[in-house]
mmCIF file of C-alpha atoms (C1' of nucleotides) in Angstrom:
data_model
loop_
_atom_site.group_PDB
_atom_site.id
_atom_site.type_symbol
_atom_site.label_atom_id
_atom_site.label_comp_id
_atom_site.label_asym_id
_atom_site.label_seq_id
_atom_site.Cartn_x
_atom_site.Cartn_y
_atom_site.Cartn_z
ATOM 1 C CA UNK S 1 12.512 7.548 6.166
ATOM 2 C CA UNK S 2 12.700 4.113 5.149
ATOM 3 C CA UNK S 3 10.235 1.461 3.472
ATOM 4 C CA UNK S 4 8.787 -0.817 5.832
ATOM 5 C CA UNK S 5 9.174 -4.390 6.019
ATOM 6 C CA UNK S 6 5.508 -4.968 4.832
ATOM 7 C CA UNK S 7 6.028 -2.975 1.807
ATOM 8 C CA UNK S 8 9.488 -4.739 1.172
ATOM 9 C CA UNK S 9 7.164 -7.841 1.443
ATOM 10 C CA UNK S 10 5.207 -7.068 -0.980
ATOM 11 C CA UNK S 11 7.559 -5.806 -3.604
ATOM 12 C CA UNK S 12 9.257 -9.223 -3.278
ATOM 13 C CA UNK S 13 5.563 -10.892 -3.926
ATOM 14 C CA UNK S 14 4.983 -9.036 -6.814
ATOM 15 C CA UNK S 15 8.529 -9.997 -7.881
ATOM 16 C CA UNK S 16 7.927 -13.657 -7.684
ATOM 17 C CA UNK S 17 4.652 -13.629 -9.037
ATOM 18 C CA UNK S 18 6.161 -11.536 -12.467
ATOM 19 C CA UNK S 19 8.483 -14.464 -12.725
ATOM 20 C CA UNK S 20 5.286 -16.779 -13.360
ATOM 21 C CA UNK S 21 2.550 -15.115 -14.788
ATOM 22 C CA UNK S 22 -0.264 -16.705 -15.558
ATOM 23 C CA UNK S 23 -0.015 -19.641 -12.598
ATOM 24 C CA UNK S 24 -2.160 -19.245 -9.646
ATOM 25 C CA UNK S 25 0.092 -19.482 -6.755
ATOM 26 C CA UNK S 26 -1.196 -20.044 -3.174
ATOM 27 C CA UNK S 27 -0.091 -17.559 -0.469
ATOM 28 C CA UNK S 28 2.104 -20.815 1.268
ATOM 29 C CA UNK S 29 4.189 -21.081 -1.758
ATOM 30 C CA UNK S 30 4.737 -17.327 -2.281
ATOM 31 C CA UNK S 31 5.964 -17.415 1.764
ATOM 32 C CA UNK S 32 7.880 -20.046 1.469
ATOM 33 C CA UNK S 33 9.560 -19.009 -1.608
ATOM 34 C CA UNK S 34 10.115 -15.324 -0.668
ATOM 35 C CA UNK S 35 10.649 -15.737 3.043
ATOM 36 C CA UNK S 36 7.724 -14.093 4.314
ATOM 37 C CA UNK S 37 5.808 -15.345 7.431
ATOM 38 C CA UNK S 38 2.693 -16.813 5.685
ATOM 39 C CA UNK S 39 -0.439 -14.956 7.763
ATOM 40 C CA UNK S 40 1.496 -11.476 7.288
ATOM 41 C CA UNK S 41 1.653 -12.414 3.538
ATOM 42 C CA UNK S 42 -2.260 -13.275 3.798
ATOM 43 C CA UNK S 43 -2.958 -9.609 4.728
ATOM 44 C CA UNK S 44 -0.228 -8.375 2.236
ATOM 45 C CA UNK S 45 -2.069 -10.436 -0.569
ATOM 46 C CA UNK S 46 -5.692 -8.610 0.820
ATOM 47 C CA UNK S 47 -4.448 -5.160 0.009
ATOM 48 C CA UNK S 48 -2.838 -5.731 -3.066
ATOM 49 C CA UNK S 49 -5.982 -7.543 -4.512
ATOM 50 C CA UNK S 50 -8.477 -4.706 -3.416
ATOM 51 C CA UNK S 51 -5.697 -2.366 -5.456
ATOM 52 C CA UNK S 52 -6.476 -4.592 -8.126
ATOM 53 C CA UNK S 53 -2.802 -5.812 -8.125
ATOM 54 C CA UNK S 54 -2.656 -8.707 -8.084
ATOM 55 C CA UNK S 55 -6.518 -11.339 -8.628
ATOM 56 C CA UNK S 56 -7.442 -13.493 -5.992
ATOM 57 C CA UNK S 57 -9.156 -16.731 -6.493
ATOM 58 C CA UNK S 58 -10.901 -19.163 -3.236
ATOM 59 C CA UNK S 59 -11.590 -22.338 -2.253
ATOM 60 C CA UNK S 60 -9.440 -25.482 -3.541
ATOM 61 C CA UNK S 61 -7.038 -24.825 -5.969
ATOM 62 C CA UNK S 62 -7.208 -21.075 -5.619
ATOM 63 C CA UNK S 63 -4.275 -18.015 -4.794
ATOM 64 C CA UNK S 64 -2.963 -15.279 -6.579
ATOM 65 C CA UNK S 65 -2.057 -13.965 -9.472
ATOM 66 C CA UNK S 66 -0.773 -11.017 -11.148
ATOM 67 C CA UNK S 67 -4.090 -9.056 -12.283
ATOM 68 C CA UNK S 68 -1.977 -6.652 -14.914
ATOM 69 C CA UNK S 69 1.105 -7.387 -17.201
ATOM 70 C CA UNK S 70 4.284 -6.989 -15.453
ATOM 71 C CA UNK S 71 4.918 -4.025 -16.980
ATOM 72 C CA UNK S 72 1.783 -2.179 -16.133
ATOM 73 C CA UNK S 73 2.805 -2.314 -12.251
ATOM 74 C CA UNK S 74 5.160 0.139 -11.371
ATOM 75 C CA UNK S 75 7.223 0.186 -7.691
ATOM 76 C CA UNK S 76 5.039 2.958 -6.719
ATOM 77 C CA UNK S 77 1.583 1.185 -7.324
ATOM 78 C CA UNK S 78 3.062 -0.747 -4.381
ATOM 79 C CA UNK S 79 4.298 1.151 -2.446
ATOM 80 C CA UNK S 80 1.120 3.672 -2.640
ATOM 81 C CA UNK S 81 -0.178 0.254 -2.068
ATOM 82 C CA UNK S 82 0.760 -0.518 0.992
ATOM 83 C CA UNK S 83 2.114 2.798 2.374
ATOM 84 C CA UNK S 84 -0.300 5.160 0.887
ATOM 85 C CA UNK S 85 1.286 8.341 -0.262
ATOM 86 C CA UNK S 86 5.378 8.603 -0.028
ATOM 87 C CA UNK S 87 6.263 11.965 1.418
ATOM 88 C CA UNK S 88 9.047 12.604 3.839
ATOM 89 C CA UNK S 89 7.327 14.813 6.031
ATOM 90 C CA UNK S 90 3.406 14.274 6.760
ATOM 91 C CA UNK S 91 2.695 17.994 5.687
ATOM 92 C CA UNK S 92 3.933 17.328 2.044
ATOM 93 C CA UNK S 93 1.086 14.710 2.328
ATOM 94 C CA UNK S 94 -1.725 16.779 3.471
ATOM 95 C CA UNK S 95 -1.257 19.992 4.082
ATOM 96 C CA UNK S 96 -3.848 19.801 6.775
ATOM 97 C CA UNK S 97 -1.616 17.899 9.010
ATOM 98 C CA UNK S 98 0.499 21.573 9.594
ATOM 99 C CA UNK S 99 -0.928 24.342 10.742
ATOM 100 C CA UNK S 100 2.437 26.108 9.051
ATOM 101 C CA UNK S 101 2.932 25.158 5.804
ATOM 102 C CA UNK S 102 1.519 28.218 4.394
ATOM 103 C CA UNK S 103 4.630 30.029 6.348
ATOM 104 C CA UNK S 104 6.953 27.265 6.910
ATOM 105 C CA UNK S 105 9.755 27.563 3.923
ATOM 106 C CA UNK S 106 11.002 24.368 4.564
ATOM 107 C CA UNK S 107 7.496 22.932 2.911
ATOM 108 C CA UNK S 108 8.319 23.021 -0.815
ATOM 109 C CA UNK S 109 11.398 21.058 -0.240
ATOM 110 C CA UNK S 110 9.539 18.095 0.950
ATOM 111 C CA UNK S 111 6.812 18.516 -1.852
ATOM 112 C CA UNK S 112 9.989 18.704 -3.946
ATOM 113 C CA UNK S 113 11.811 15.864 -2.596
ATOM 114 C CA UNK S 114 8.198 13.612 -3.043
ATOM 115 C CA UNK S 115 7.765 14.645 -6.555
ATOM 116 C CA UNK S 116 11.674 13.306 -7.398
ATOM 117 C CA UNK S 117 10.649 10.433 -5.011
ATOM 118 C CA UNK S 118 7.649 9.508 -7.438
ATOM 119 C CA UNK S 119 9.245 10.010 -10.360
ATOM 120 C CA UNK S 120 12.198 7.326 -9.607
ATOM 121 C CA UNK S 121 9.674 4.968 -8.682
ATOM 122 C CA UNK S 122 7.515 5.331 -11.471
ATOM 123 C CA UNK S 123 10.342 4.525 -13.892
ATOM 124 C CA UNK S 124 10.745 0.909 -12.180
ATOM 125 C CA UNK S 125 8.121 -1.760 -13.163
ATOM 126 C CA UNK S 126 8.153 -5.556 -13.074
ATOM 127 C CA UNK S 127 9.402 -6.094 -16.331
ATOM 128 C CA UNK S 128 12.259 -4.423 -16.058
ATOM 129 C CA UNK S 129 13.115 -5.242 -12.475
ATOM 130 C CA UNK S 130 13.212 -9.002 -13.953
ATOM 131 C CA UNK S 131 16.572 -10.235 -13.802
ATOM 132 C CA UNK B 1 9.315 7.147 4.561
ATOM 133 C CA UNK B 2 8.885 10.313 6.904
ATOM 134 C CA UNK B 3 11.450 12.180 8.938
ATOM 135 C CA UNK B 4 10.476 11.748 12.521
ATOM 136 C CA UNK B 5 9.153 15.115 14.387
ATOM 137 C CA UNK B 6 12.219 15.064 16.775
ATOM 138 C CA UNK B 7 14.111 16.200 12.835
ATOM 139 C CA UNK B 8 11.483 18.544 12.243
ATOM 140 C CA UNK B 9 11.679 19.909 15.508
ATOM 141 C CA UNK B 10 15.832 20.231 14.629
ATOM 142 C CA UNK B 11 14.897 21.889 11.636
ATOM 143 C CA UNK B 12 12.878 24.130 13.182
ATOM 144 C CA UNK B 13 15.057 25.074 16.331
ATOM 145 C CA UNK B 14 18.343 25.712 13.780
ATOM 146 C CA UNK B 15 15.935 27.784 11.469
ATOM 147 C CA UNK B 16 15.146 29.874 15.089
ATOM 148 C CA UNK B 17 18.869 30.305 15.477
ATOM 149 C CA UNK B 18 19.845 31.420 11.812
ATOM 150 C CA UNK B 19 17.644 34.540 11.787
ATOM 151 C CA UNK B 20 19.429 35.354 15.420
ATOM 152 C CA UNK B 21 23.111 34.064 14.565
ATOM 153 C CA UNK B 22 24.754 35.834 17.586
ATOM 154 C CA UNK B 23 22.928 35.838 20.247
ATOM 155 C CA UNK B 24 22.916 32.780 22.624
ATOM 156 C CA UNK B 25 19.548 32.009 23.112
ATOM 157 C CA UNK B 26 18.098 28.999 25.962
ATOM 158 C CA UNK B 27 16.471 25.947 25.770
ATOM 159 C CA UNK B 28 13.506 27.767 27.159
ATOM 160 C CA UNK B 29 13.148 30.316 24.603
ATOM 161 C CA UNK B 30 13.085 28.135 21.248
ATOM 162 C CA UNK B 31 10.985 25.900 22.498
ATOM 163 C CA UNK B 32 8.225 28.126 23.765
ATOM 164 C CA UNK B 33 8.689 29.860 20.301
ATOM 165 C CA UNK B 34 9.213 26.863 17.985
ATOM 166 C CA UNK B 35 6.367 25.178 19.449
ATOM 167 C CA UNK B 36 8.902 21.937 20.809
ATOM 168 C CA UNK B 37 8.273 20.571 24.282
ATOM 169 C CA UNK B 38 11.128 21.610 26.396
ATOM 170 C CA UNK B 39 12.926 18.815 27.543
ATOM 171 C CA UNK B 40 12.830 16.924 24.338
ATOM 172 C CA UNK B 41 14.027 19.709 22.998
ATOM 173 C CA UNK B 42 17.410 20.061 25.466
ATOM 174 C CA UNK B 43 18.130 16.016 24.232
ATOM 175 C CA UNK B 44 17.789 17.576 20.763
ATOM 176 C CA UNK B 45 20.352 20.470 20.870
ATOM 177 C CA UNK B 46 22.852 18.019 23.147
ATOM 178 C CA UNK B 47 22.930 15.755 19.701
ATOM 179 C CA UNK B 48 23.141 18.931 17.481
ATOM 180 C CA UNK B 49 25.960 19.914 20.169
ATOM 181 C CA UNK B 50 27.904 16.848 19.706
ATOM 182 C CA UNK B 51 27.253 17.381 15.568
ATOM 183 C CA UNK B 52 29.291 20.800 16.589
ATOM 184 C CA UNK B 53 26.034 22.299 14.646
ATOM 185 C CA UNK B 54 25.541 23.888 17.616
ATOM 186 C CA UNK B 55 27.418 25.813 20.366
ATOM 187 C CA UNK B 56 26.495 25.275 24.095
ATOM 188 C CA UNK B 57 27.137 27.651 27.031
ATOM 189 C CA UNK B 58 26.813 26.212 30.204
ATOM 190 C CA UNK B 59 25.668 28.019 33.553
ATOM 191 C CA UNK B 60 23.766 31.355 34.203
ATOM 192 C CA UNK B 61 23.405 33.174 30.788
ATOM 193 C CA UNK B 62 24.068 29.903 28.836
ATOM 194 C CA UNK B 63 22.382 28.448 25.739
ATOM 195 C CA UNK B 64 23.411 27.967 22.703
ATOM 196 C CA UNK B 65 24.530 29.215 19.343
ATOM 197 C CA UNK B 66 25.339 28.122 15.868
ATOM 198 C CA UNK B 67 28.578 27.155 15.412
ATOM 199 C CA UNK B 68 28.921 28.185 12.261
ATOM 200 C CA UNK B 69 27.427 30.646 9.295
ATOM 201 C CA UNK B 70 23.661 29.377 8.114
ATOM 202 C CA UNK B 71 25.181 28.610 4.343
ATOM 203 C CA UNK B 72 27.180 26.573 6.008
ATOM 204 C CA UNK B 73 24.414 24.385 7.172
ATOM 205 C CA UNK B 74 22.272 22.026 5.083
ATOM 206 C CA UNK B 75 19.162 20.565 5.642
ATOM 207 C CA UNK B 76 21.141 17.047 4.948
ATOM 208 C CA UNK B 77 23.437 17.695 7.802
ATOM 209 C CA UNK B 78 20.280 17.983 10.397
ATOM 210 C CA UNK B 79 18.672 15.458 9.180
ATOM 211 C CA UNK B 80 21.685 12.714 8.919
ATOM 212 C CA UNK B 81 22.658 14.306 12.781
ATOM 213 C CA UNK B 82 19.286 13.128 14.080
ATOM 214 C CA UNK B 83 18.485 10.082 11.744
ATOM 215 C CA UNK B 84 21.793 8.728 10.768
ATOM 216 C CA UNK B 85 21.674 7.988 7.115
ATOM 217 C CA UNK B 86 19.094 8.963 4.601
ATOM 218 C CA UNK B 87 17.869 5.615 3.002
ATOM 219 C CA UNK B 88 14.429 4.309 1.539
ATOM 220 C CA UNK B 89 15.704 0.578 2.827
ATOM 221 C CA UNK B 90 18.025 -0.688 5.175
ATOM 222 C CA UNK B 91 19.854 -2.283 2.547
ATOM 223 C CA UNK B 92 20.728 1.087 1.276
ATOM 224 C CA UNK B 93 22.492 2.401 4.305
ATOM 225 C CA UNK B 94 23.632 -0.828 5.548
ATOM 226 C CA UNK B 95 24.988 -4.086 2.799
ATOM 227 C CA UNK B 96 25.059 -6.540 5.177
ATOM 228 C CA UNK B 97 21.680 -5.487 6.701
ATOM 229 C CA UNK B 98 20.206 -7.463 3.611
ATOM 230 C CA UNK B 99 21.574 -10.818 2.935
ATOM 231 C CA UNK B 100 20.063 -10.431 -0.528
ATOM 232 C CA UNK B 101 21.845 -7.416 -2.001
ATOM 233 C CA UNK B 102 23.891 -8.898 -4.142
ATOM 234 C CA UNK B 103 20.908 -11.022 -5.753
ATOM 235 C CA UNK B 104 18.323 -8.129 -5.769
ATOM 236 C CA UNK B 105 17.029 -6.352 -8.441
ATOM 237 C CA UNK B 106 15.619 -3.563 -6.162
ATOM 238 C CA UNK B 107 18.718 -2.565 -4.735
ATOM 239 C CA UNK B 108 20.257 -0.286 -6.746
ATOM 240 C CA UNK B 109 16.576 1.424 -6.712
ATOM 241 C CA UNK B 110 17.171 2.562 -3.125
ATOM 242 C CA UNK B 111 20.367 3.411 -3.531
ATOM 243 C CA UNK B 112 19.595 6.022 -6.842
ATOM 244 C CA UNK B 113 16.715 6.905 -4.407
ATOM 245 C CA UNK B 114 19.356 8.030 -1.469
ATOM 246 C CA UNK B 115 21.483 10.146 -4.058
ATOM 247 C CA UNK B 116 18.465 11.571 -5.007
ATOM 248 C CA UNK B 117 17.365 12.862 -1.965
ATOM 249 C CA UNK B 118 20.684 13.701 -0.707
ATOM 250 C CA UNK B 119 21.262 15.889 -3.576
ATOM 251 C CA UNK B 120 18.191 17.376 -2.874
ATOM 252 C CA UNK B 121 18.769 18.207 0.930
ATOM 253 C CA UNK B 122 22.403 18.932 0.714
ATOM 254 C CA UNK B 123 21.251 21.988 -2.225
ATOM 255 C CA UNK B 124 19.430 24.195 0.912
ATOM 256 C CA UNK B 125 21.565 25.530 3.513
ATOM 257 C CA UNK B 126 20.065 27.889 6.470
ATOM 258 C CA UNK B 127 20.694 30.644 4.426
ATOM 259 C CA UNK B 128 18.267 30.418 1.503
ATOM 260 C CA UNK B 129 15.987 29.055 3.657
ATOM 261 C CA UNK B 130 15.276 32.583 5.323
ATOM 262 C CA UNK B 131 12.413 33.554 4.179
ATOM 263 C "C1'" DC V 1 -20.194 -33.058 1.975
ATOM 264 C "C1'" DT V 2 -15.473 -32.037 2.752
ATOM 265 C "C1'" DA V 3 -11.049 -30.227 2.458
ATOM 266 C "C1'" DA V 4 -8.426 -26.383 0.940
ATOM 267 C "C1'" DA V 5 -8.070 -21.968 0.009
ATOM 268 C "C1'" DT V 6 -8.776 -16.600 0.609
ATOM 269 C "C1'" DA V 7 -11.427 -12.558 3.413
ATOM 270 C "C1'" DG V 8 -11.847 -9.914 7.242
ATOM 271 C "C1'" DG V 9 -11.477 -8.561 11.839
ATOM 272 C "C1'" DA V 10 -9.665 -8.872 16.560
ATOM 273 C "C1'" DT V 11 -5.833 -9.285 19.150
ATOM 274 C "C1'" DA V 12 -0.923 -9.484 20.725
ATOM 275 C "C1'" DA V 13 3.987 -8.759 20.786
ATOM 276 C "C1'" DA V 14 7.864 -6.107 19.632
ATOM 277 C "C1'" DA V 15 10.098 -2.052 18.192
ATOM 278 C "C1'" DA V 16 10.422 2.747 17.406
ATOM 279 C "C1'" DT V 17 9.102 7.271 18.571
ATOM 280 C "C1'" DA V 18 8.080 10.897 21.680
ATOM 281 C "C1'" DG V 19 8.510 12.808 25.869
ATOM 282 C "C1'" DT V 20 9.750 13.313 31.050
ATOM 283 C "C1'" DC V 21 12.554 13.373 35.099
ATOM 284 C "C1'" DT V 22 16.440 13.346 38.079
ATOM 285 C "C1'" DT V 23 21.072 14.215 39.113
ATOM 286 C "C1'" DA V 24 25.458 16.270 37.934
ATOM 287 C "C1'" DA V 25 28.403 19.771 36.114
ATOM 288 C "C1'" DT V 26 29.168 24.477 34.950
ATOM 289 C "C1'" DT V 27 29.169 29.482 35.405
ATOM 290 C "C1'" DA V 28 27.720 34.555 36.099
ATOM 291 C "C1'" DT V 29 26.731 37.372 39.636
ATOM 292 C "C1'" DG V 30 25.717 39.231 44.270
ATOM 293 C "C1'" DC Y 1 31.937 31.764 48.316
ATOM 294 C "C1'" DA Y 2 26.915 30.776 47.892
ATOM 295 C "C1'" DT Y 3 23.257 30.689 44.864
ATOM 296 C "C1'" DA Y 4 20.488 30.445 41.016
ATOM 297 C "C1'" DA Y 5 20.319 29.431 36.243
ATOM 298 C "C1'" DT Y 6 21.634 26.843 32.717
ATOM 299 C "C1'" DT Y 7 23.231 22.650 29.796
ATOM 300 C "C1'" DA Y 8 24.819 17.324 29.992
ATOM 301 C "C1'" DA Y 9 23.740 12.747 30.476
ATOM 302 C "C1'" DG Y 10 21.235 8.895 31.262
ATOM 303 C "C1'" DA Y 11 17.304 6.358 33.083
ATOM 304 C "C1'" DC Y 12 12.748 5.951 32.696
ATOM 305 C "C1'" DT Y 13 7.835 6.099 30.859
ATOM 306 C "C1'" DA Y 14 4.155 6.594 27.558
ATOM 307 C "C1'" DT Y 15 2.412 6.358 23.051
ATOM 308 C "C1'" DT Y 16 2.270 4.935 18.438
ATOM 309 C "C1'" DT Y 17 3.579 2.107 14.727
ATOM 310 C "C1'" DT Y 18 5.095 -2.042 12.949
ATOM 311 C "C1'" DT Y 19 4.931 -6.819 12.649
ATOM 312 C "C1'" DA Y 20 2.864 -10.258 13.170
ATOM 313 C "C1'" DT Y 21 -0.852 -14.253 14.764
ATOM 314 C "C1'" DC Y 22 -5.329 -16.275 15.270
ATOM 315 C "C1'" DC Y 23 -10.113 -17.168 14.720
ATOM 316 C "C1'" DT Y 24 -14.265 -17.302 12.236
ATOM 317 C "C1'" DA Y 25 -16.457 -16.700 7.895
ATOM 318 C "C1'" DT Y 26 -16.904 -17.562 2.898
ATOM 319 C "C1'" DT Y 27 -15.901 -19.793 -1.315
ATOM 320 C "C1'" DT Y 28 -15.106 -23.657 -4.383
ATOM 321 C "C1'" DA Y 29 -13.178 -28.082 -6.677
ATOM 322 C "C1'" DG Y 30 -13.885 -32.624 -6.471
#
DNA sequence: CTAAATAGGATAAAAATAGTCTTAATTATG
DNA sequence: CATAATTAAGACTATTTTTATCCTATTTAG
């Protein structure tokens, strides 16, 4: 039921790249500066550029930045990130998962629960998560 | 972000015993009939035992029963008997888990996430789930 | 050309989850 | 009172997921 620490990683990422957004940061300074072992970070930093997150740049003098405006990222773009889909039980996920959930009546609590899940996180972007 | 299937199985075996709310039924039977392999299943009711959820009868013709009326059952009290807490982060179950608390802007995100949820599951007792 | 950076994949270590097994205690019934 | 059936408790094992680390490309500024 909770986050894991990956995603927590990356939330903090995003949060210290919002603070500084047009600077390219490398992922050693983001680590350092967020307390996140560096080569976990690297991996972080992969899946949040193929979501088109945050822009990568190589070689010499490259890193990361934010690819959208603060406020165009919202918790859950992370999250889905780096969790996929938030659901508290796999079925509210994909239905295929349970053989029951055409029976099971505890089903539409869990789709209900992800829908007020969403909609929390979906209120929260990076503009207004700034301190 | 998922209950684990040792809650759904709990789910499932208390939603066996609130459509039979007398009768003392064994180990044996809700497991063949909830699908749950048997022995997890016994380590399951002992904690839902303990939670006085359950009633146990020990010896020849034992089992167990509810120990109390399905409305009088929520889906929150399974769940926090088998998980502990409800909460999307550490930090929201547990301050001092997170050194940062005080500082972080996230926080209060988990914990409006918790109420949320616990509002949610705390709204369906073993009643109105009966189909 | 070289050094510094990300990309991607393989691998490893640690933790959590899922499940089993054995022994003890309890109890209805012959 | 002996026995068989049942839960209680804890140790143990297996599997999966999480949390990393490492190595080899690839890219690029200077």
């Amino acid at each position: 039921m909770r986050i894991t620490r990956e995603t927590d990683y990356a939330i903090r990422c995003i949060l210290y790249l919002s603070e500084l957004p047009d600077k390219v940061a490398m992922a050693g300074e983001i680590a350092e500066a967020m307390k996140i072992p560096k080569s976990f970070l690297a991996k972080i930093l992969q899946k949040l550029t193929r979501a088109k997150i945050v822009h990568s740049f190589r070689g010499v003098k490259g890193g990361v930045r934010l690819a959208k405006k603060p406020e165009d990222i919202s918790l859950l773009d992370v999250i889905n990130t780096i969790e996929g889909d938030v659901g508290m039980n796999i079925c509210a996920v994909n239905e295929k998962a349970c053989d029951q959930s055409k029976e099971c009546s505890v089903h539409h609590i869990w789709i209900e629960i992800r829908e007020a899940v969403e909609n929390i996180l979906k209120r929260y972007n990076f503009e207004n998560l700034r301190k």
